[in-house]
Tab-separated table of C-alpha atoms and ligand atoms in Angstrom:
chain	number	residue	atom	x	y	z
R	18	UNK	CA	0.111	-0.271	-0.087
R	19	UNK	CA	2.784	3.016	0.813
R	20	UNK	CA	4.869	2.130	-1.985
R	21	UNK	CA	1.183	2.962	-4.013
R	22	UNK	CA	0.731	6.342	-1.768
R	23	UNK	CA	4.550	7.124	-0.944
R	24	UNK	CA	5.417	8.881	-5.065
R	25	UNK	CA	1.641	9.905	-5.673
R	26	UNK	CA	0.497	11.640	-2.249
R	27	UNK	CA	2.744	14.055	-0.702
R	28	UNK	CA	2.616	11.603	2.469
R	29	UNK	CA	3.842	13.690	5.597
R	30	UNK	CA	7.257	12.406	6.760
R	31	UNK	CA	5.207	12.850	10.280
R	32	UNK	CA	2.450	10.800	9.771
R	33	UNK	CA	4.684	8.113	8.648
R	34	UNK	CA	6.899	8.130	11.309
R	35	UNK	CA	4.461	8.266	13.491
R	36	UNK	CA	2.565	5.078	11.844
R	37	UNK	CA	6.251	3.366	11.613
R	38	UNK	CA	6.725	4.551	15.568
R	39	UNK	CA	3.752	2.581	16.739
R	40	UNK	CA	4.250	-0.738	14.562
R	41	UNK	CA	8.060	-1.203	15.693
R	42	UNK	CA	7.567	-0.653	19.481
R	43	UNK	CA	7.707	-4.205	19.456
R	44	UNK	CA	11.120	-4.481	18.575
R	45	UNK	CA	13.040	-2.400	21.070
R	46	UNK	CA	16.847	-2.635	21.125
R	47	UNK	CA	17.755	0.907	22.242
R	48	UNK	CA	14.472	2.448	23.554
R	49	UNK	CA	15.952	6.170	23.862
R	50	UNK	CA	16.670	5.742	20.269
R	51	UNK	CA	14.960	5.491	17.750
R	52	UNK	CA	16.742	5.218	13.918
R	53	UNK	CA	14.273	6.765	12.107
R	54	UNK	CA	14.432	9.864	13.553
R	55	UNK	CA	17.100	10.822	11.382
R	56	UNK	CA	15.747	11.277	8.582
R	57	UNK	CA	12.728	14.203	9.074
R	58	UNK	CA	14.600	16.653	7.276
R	59	UNK	CA	13.563	19.983	8.759
R	60	UNK	CA	10.877	18.604	10.730
R	61	UNK	CA	14.696	16.483	12.539
R	62	UNK	CA	15.412	16.979	16.478
R	63	UNK	CA	18.174	18.783	17.360
R	64	UNK	CA	19.544	16.022	19.382
R	65	UNK	CA	19.987	13.592	16.214
R	66	UNK	CA	22.341	16.074	14.919
R	67	UNK	CA	24.549	15.986	18.531
R	68	UNK	CA	23.490	12.966	19.996
R	69	UNK	CA	25.640	13.014	22.876
R	70	UNK	CA	22.928	15.562	23.603
R	71	UNK	CA	20.297	12.814	24.263
R	72	UNK	CA	22.795	11.740	27.220
R	73	UNK	CA	23.281	15.155	28.579
R	74	UNK	CA	21.397	18.683	27.375
R	75	UNK	CA	24.209	20.532	29.004
R	76	UNK	CA	27.530	19.471	27.795
R	77	UNK	CA	29.620	21.235	26.180
R	78	UNK	CA	32.913	21.188	24.049
R	79	UNK	CA	34.743	24.262	23.674
R	80	UNK	CA	37.614	22.902	21.780
R	81	UNK	CA	35.046	23.965	19.111
R	82	UNK	CA	36.120	27.201	19.124
R	83	UNK	CA	39.491	27.218	16.989
R	84	UNK	CA	41.499	30.228	17.003
R	85	UNK	CA	45.305	29.768	15.868
R	86	UNK	CA	47.262	27.917	18.562
R	87	UNK	CA	50.053	30.056	18.310
R	88	UNK	CA	48.031	33.584	18.150
R	89	UNK	CA	46.983	34.807	21.082
R	90	UNK	CA	43.154	35.467	20.758
R	91	UNK	CA	39.691	36.410	22.762
R	92	UNK	CA	36.226	35.941	21.403
R	93	UNK	CA	34.688	39.736	21.543
R	94	UNK	CA	31.336	39.748	19.399
R	95	UNK	CA	28.537	35.949	18.895
R	96	UNK	CA	26.301	36.593	15.916
R	97	UNK	CA	23.776	34.075	15.960
R	98	UNK	CA	21.019	33.147	13.934
R	99	UNK	CA	18.852	30.341	15.569
R	100	UNK	CA	15.739	28.721	14.452
R	101	UNK	CA	12.975	27.922	16.593
R	102	UNK	CA	12.304	24.714	18.608
R	103	UNK	CA	10.370	21.979	18.010
R	104	UNK	CA	5.985	22.338	17.167
R	105	UNK	CA	3.046	20.710	16.196
R	106	UNK	CA	2.535	20.323	12.674
R	107	UNK	CA	0.979	23.376	11.041
R	108	UNK	CA	-2.846	23.468	10.497
R	109	UNK	CA	-2.445	22.597	6.690
R	110	UNK	CA	-0.019	19.588	7.387
R	111	UNK	CA	-2.512	18.636	10.167
R	112	UNK	CA	-5.155	18.002	8.407
R	113	UNK	CA	-3.265	16.578	5.409
R	114	UNK	CA	-2.232	13.928	8.267
R	115	UNK	CA	-6.156	13.921	9.017
R	116	UNK	CA	-6.887	12.775	5.336
R	117	UNK	CA	-4.482	10.218	5.367
R	118	UNK	CA	-5.889	8.809	8.540
R	119	UNK	CA	-8.828	8.810	7.525
R	120	UNK	CA	-7.729	6.879	4.107
R	121	UNK	CA	-5.925	4.603	5.522
R	122	UNK	CA	-8.937	3.803	7.814
R	123	UNK	CA	-11.312	3.430	4.479
R	124	UNK	CA	-9.181	0.998	3.099
R	125	UNK	CA	-8.495	-1.332	6.503
R	126	UNK	CA	-12.015	-1.614	6.580
R	127	UNK	CA	-12.637	-3.759	3.211
R	128	UNK	CA	-12.790	-7.184	4.107
R	129	UNK	CA	-10.279	-9.018	5.849
R	130	UNK	CA	-7.735	-11.655	4.721
R	131	UNK	CA	-5.936	-9.153	2.115
R	132	UNK	CA	-2.573	-6.197	2.424
R	133	UNK	CA	-5.524	-4.615	4.134
R	134	UNK	CA	-4.780	-6.747	7.111
R	135	UNK	CA	-1.824	-4.767	7.358
R	136	UNK	CA	-3.397	-1.525	7.348
R	137	UNK	CA	-5.707	-2.835	10.026
R	138	UNK	CA	-2.737	-3.081	12.129
R	139	UNK	CA	-1.427	0.465	11.734
R	140	UNK	CA	-5.091	1.419	12.266
R	141	UNK	CA	-5.143	0.245	15.072
R	142	UNK	CA	-2.394	1.645	16.379
R	143	UNK	CA	-2.599	5.229	15.405
R	144	UNK	CA	-4.800	7.649	16.710
R	145	UNK	CA	-4.752	10.542	15.025
R	146	UNK	CA	-4.148	13.321	18.192
R	147	UNK	CA	-3.172	16.452	16.193
R	148	UNK	CA	-5.831	19.278	16.339
R	149	UNK	CA	-6.325	21.852	14.576
R	150	UNK	CA	-5.579	24.586	17.304
R	151	UNK	CA	-2.194	23.024	17.888
R	152	UNK	CA	-1.029	24.613	14.006
R	153	UNK	CA	2.480	25.552	14.221
R	154	UNK	CA	2.937	25.679	17.911
R	155	UNK	CA	5.417	25.352	20.142
R	156	UNK	CA	6.177	22.310	21.911
R	157	UNK	CA	6.889	22.302	25.407
R	158	UNK	CA	10.307	20.043	23.870
R	159	UNK	CA	10.807	23.638	21.463
R	160	UNK	CA	11.032	25.878	24.402
R	161	UNK	CA	13.552	23.277	26.238
R	162	UNK	CA	15.516	22.714	22.994
R	163	UNK	CA	15.925	26.801	22.921
R	164	UNK	CA	17.168	27.326	26.621
R	165	UNK	CA	19.514	24.410	26.559
R	166	UNK	CA	21.299	25.722	23.563
R	167	UNK	CA	21.135	29.354	25.433
R	168	UNK	CA	22.564	27.555	28.563
R	169	UNK	CA	25.186	25.765	25.729
R	170	UNK	CA	26.188	28.829	24.537
R	171	UNK	CA	26.548	30.752	27.319
R	172	UNK	CA	28.706	28.023	28.849
R	173	UNK	CA	30.908	28.353	26.077
R	174	UNK	CA	31.158	31.496	25.111
R	175	UNK	CA	31.020	33.033	29.360
R	176	UNK	CA	32.241	36.596	28.488
R	177	UNK	CA	29.452	37.137	26.199
R	178	UNK	CA	26.883	35.136	27.198
R	179	UNK	CA	26.436	35.657	31.199
R	180	UNK	CA	23.174	34.028	32.581
R	181	UNK	CA	22.373	37.612	33.169
R	182	UNK	CA	22.154	38.724	29.461
R	183	UNK	CA	20.688	35.200	28.482
R	184	UNK	CA	17.588	35.377	30.472
R	185	UNK	CA	17.279	39.644	30.138
R	186	UNK	CA	17.678	39.291	26.605
R	187	UNK	CA	18.212	35.827	24.716
R	188	UNK	CA	15.063	34.108	25.786
R	189	UNK	CA	12.717	37.452	25.645
R	190	UNK	CA	12.458	37.270	21.756
R	191	UNK	CA	10.972	33.646	21.938
R	192	UNK	CA	7.285	34.756	21.265
R	193	UNK	CA	5.853	31.892	19.780
R	194	UNK	CA	2.996	30.881	22.251
R	195	UNK	CA	3.712	27.256	23.979
R	196	UNK	CA	1.514	24.410	24.537
R	197	UNK	CA	-0.826	24.416	27.126
R	198	UNK	CA	-3.423	22.413	27.079
R	199	UNK	CA	-1.607	19.577	25.480
R	200	UNK	CA	0.690	17.784	27.861
R	201	UNK	CA	4.494	17.174	26.616
R	202	UNK	CA	3.846	13.887	28.380
R	203	UNK	CA	0.617	12.596	25.579
R	204	UNK	CA	3.780	13.444	23.008
R	205	UNK	CA	6.438	11.926	24.629
R	206	UNK	CA	4.641	8.713	24.774
R	207	UNK	CA	3.844	8.561	21.399
R	208	UNK	CA	7.704	9.291	20.264
R	209	UNK	CA	9.494	7.761	22.423
R	210	UNK	CA	11.313	4.248	22.462
R	211	UNK	CA	11.696	3.283	18.850
R	212	UNK	CA	14.326	1.265	17.584
R	213	UNK	CA	14.789	-0.102	14.078
R	214	UNK	CA	17.011	-2.227	13.022
R	215	UNK	CA	18.859	-0.439	9.928
R	216	UNK	CA	18.610	-1.914	6.466
R	217	UNK	CA	15.177	-2.113	7.660
R	218	UNK	CA	12.819	-1.948	4.827
R	219	UNK	CA	10.809	1.010	6.976
R	220	UNK	CA	14.628	2.981	7.076
R	221	UNK	CA	14.803	2.699	3.391
R	222	UNK	CA	11.737	3.983	2.505
R	223	UNK	CA	12.187	7.121	4.867
R	224	UNK	CA	15.425	7.797	3.283
R	225	UNK	CA	13.678	7.880	0.271
R	226	UNK	CA	10.934	10.747	1.616
R	227	UNK	CA	13.972	12.328	3.375
R	228	UNK	CA	15.475	12.889	0.133
R	229	UNK	CA	12.017	14.096	-1.246
R	230	UNK	CA	11.898	16.724	1.573
R	231	UNK	CA	15.856	18.073	1.005
R	232	UNK	CA	14.875	18.314	-2.820
R	233	UNK	CA	11.880	20.815	-2.021
R	234	UNK	CA	14.449	22.676	0.078
R	235	UNK	CA	17.214	22.764	-2.363
R	236	UNK	CA	15.261	23.697	-5.243
R	237	UNK	CA	12.741	26.034	-3.444
R	238	UNK	CA	15.273	27.830	-0.588
R	239	UNK	CA	18.806	26.515	-1.784
R	240	UNK	CA	21.186	26.467	-4.191
R	241	UNK	CA	18.428	25.295	-6.526
R	242	UNK	CA	17.865	28.752	-7.562
R	243	UNK	CA	20.178	31.833	-7.187
R	244	UNK	CA	17.249	33.418	-6.329
R	245	UNK	CA	16.995	31.795	-3.011
R	246	UNK	CA	20.545	32.680	-1.934
R	247	UNK	CA	19.994	36.627	-2.610
R	248	UNK	CA	16.522	36.495	-0.417
R	249	UNK	CA	18.917	36.688	2.321
R	250	UNK	CA	21.090	40.008	1.169
R	251	UNK	CA	19.351	42.042	3.740
R	252	UNK	CA	20.171	39.409	6.648
R	253	UNK	CA	23.799	38.833	5.396
R	254	UNK	CA	24.595	42.759	5.125
R	255	UNK	CA	22.861	42.964	8.702
R	256	UNK	CA	24.953	40.415	9.826
R	257	UNK	CA	28.229	41.723	8.445
R	258	UNK	CA	27.859	45.630	9.571
R	259	UNK	CA	27.124	44.498	13.195
R	260	UNK	CA	30.586	42.001	12.612
R	261	UNK	CA	32.128	45.250	11.343
R	262	UNK	CA	30.795	47.799	13.952
R	263	UNK	CA	32.251	44.324	16.815
R	264	UNK	CA	35.376	44.276	14.825
R	265	UNK	CA	36.017	47.921	14.199
R	266	UNK	CA	39.471	49.002	16.606
R	267	UNK	CA	38.847	51.008	19.488
R	268	UNK	CA	40.371	53.683	21.406
R	269	UNK	CA	40.384	52.218	24.952
R	270	UNK	CA	37.893	54.992	26.132
R	271	UNK	CA	35.244	53.915	24.210
R	272	UNK	CA	32.659	51.673	25.046
R	273	UNK	CA	33.361	47.877	24.189
R	274	UNK	CA	31.304	46.330	21.049
R	275	UNK	CA	27.934	44.458	21.707
R	276	UNK	CA	28.956	41.470	23.145
R	277	UNK	CA	26.008	39.278	20.838
R	278	UNK	CA	23.623	39.406	18.355
R	279	UNK	CA	20.902	37.033	18.509
R	280	UNK	CA	18.345	36.555	15.557
R	281	UNK	CA	15.825	34.166	15.543
R	282	UNK	CA	13.825	32.466	12.942
R	283	UNK	CA	12.493	29.227	10.631
R	284	UNK	CA	14.931	27.201	8.507
R	285	UNK	CA	13.754	29.495	5.754
R	286	UNK	CA	15.592	32.530	6.910
R	287	UNK	CA	19.144	29.757	7.673
R	288	UNK	CA	18.999	28.272	4.375
R	289	UNK	CA	19.078	30.718	2.266
R	290	UNK	CA	21.199	32.549	4.132
R	291	UNK	CA	23.913	29.357	4.350
R	292	UNK	CA	23.249	29.392	0.192
R	293	UNK	CA	24.482	32.543	0.020
R	294	UNK	CA	27.512	32.107	1.970
R	295	UNK	CA	28.044	28.683	-0.573
R	296	UNK	CA	27.708	26.544	2.045
R	297	UNK	CA	26.567	22.595	1.204
R	298	UNK	CA	26.956	22.917	-2.611
R	299	UNK	CA	27.346	19.422	-3.602
R	300	UNK	CA	28.986	19.301	-7.258
R	301	UNK	CA	25.919	17.372	-8.963
R	302	UNK	CA	22.739	19.042	-7.449
R	303	UNK	CA	20.025	16.096	-6.044
R	304	UNK	CA	17.486	15.650	-8.910
R	305	UNK	CA	14.588	13.254	-9.341
R	306	UNK	CA	16.436	10.869	-10.749
R	307	UNK	CA	19.700	10.818	-8.985
R	308	UNK	CA	18.519	9.771	-5.713
R	309	UNK	CA	21.224	6.737	-6.353
R	310	UNK	CA	24.157	8.444	-6.379
R	311	UNK	CA	23.713	11.270	-3.517
R	312	UNK	CA	23.892	9.243	-0.924
R	313	UNK	CA	26.720	11.151	0.469
R	314	UNK	CA	24.991	14.529	-0.517
R	315	UNK	CA	26.463	17.142	2.244
R	316	UNK	CA	22.839	18.747	1.535
R	317	UNK	CA	20.452	16.943	4.089
R	318	UNK	CA	18.518	19.273	5.768
R	319	UNK	CA	17.979	16.993	8.780
R	320	UNK	CA	21.708	17.598	9.737
R	321	UNK	CA	21.614	21.530	8.165
R	322	UNK	CA	18.475	22.490	10.068
R	323	UNK	CA	16.982	20.240	12.504
R	324	UNK	CA	14.919	22.086	14.884
R	325	UNK	CA	16.679	24.412	16.684
R	326	UNK	CA	19.453	24.967	14.078
R	327	UNK	CA	21.803	27.588	14.569
R	328	UNK	CA	24.612	29.370	12.750
R	329	UNK	CA	26.675	31.164	15.258
R	330	UNK	CA	29.440	33.882	13.746
R	331	UNK	CA	32.283	33.832	16.337
R	332	UNK	CA	34.411	37.366	16.000
R	333	UNK	CA	37.928	37.018	17.706
R	334	UNK	CA	39.999	39.448	18.635
R	335	UNK	CA	43.874	38.008	17.994
R	336	UNK	CA	47.243	39.502	17.582
R	337	UNK	CA	47.036	39.687	13.744
R	338	UNK	CA	43.547	41.358	13.621
R	339	UNK	CA	39.971	40.670	14.195
R	340	UNK	CA	39.278	36.138	13.059
R	341	UNK	CA	36.068	35.069	12.220
R	342	UNK	CA	34.736	31.333	12.909
R	343	UNK	CA	31.763	29.979	11.500
R	344	UNK	CA	29.646	27.249	13.982
R	345	UNK	CA	26.346	25.399	12.471
R	346	UNK	CA	24.666	23.564	15.143
R	347	UNK	CA	27.934	24.202	17.544
R	348	UNK	CA	30.692	22.509	15.477
R	349	UNK	CA	33.192	24.231	13.032
R	350	UNK	CA	32.402	24.836	9.578
R	351	UNK	CA	34.848	26.298	7.249
R	352	UNK	CA	34.184	29.238	4.935
R	353	UNK	CA	34.051	28.437	1.178
R	354	UNK	CA	37.249	29.147	-0.411
R	355	UNK	CA	39.052	29.628	2.784
R	356	UNK	CA	39.267	26.018	3.639
R	357	UNK	CA	42.987	26.273	5.019
R	358	UNK	CA	41.651	27.666	8.643
R	359	UNK	CA	38.889	27.677	10.911
R	360	UNK	CA	39.369	31.355	11.984
R	361	UNK	CA	40.718	32.641	9.232
R	362	UNK	CA	41.129	37.092	9.203
R	363	UNK	CA	37.954	38.742	9.083
R	364	UNK	CA	39.545	40.594	6.159
R	365	UNK	CA	40.267	37.484	4.280
R	366	UNK	CA	36.243	36.788	4.668
R	367	UNK	CA	35.067	40.118	3.685
R	368	UNK	CA	37.497	39.560	0.873
R	369	UNK	CA	35.954	36.211	0.024
R	370	UNK	CA	32.481	38.150	0.273
R	371	UNK	CA	33.767	41.167	-1.446
R	372	UNK	CA	31.077	40.649	-4.482
R	373	UNK	CA	28.290	40.269	-1.706
R	374	UNK	CA	29.364	43.058	0.327
R	375	UNK	CA	29.242	45.397	-2.761
R	376	UNK	CA	26.167	44.265	-4.335
R	377	UNK	CA	23.617	41.641	-2.760
R	378	UNK	CA	20.720	44.357	-3.195
R	379	UNK	CA	17.554	42.663	-2.325
R	380	UNK	CA	15.693	45.234	-4.229
R	381	UNK	CA	17.669	45.167	-7.812
R	382	UNK	CA	18.522	41.048	-7.333
R	383	UNK	CA	14.068	40.405	-6.484
R	384	UNK	CA	12.437	43.607	-8.664
R	385	UNK	CA	10.328	41.758	-11.322
R	386	UNK	CA	10.998	38.653	-10.253
R	387	UNK	CA	7.844	38.446	-7.850
R	388	UNK	CA	6.267	35.890	-10.020
R	389	UNK	CA	3.013	35.704	-7.040
R	390	UNK	CA	4.322	34.034	-3.743
R	391	UNK	CA	2.810	30.171	-3.818
R	392	UNK	CA	0.560	29.032	-0.905
R	393	UNK	CA	1.704	29.287	2.295
R	394	UNK	CA	5.349	27.223	2.067
R	395	UNK	CA	6.906	27.658	5.736
R	396	UNK	CA	8.559	25.120	7.067
L	425	NAG	C1	35.061	18.573	20.366
L	425	NAG	O1	35.418	19.137	19.276
L	425	NAG	C2	36.343	19.062	18.396
L	425	NAG	C3	36.642	19.490	17.546
L	425	NAG	O2	35.466	20.076	17.056
L	425	NAG	C4	36.214	17.991	18.015
L	425	NAG	O3	36.996	17.443	17.039
L	425	NAG	C5	36.321	16.775	19.137
L	425	NAG	O4	36.205	15.427	18.678
L	425	NAG	C6	35.199	16.830	19.950
L	425	NAG	N1	35.093	16.402	21.038
L	425	NAG	C7	33.599	15.561	21.388
L	425	NAG	C8	33.832	14.759	22.543
L	425	NAG	O5	32.833	15.439	20.848
C-alpha cells in the first residue's frame, strides 16, 4: 500500500513516522534512540545532529572554538541566527495527516484476508491526536530546545553571554506560544522508544522521503536557484554590519562592542543565508532521478536545519587582527574558499564575500521577479 501511496501523495514524514513508530515498538533494542528519527528533514530533532545531548543536554565542547593555537585570541562578539525549537505541525499539515488517517481507516475496513490486514494493524495502533488548534505552536520540548542551547552557548562564551544577559535578552524574543492544553507527556508517550534495525525496509522508505524533502528544500530555499540565496541579502548585510562594528579598532576609552546579537527565525531564514554563503553546495545537484548517486550528499536538511538549528559567527580579537569562525549546530564549519583555517582573518572573509558586500541588493535582485507568492510554504 505504501509503495503506491508514497510517490503520488505528498505523504507527510511526520505522519509516516508516527505509523512506523507504533508498528515497530515491539522490536525495541535501544529504547531511546529511534533510528528513523534522523530522516525527518527539517522536522528532525536537534539531538540527531548532536547525539551526545541525548545523554546530557548541558554538555559542551569548548574545543569547537578554534582560533589559531599559536596566536593569542579572545572572542569579542557572537552573532547567532537560530531557528525556533520543535513545534506542532501547522494546520495545513494537520489536515493532511487527518486525511491520510481517514484514508487508512477506509482502506483498512475493506474485508479481511488481503493486504488490508496490514493496514488494519496500522489503524489499530494509530490514533490521530493532532488537533487544528495546535497549529504550529511550539511544544514544550521546543522551548527547552532553545533554553538548553542558550545555556550551552553561555558555557562556551562565558565572557559574551552571561546568565544575566541570557535571561534578560536572549530568551525574551522567543514569542511563539507554548503548548498549554496539550500535555507534553502525551507527545512523549507516542514518540519515545522506537529502535529500527538499519536496513529495515522502513528505514529505506524514510531515506527516500527524506530525499524528497531535501529536494524541496534544495530547489525552493537553497542552491537550486540563485534567487533563494539572494533573498537573504538584507540579513547578510545586517550580519556583516554588526561584525564590522564589533571588530572595529577602538580606543580604550570607547565603549566595548555589543557582545552578542541573537537573531531568531525559521528554516527558511537559515537555508537561504547558508546558501548565499556558499555552504553545503555539492558538485552535482540532487534531482528526482539521481537519488542513488546522492547518498553522500552534504545537503541533508535534517543535518543542516533541524529544530533549534543555529549558525554562529564568532569574532575573535587576535594578535594579527580580528578573525571570524563559523559554527553550525555547534560544530566548526569552514568558509568556502577559505578552507585552510577554522578562523581566518576577518579581512580575508570580507575579501571572499566582496562581491556580496558590494552588491547583493535585495530590491534590485528581486525586482520584477515577484512571480506571485504560492500558497503558504513555510516549513
Ligand atoms: C570537540 O570538538 C572538537 C572540534 O570540533 C572535535 O574534534 C572533538 O571530537 C569534540 N569532542 C567531543 C568529545 O565531541
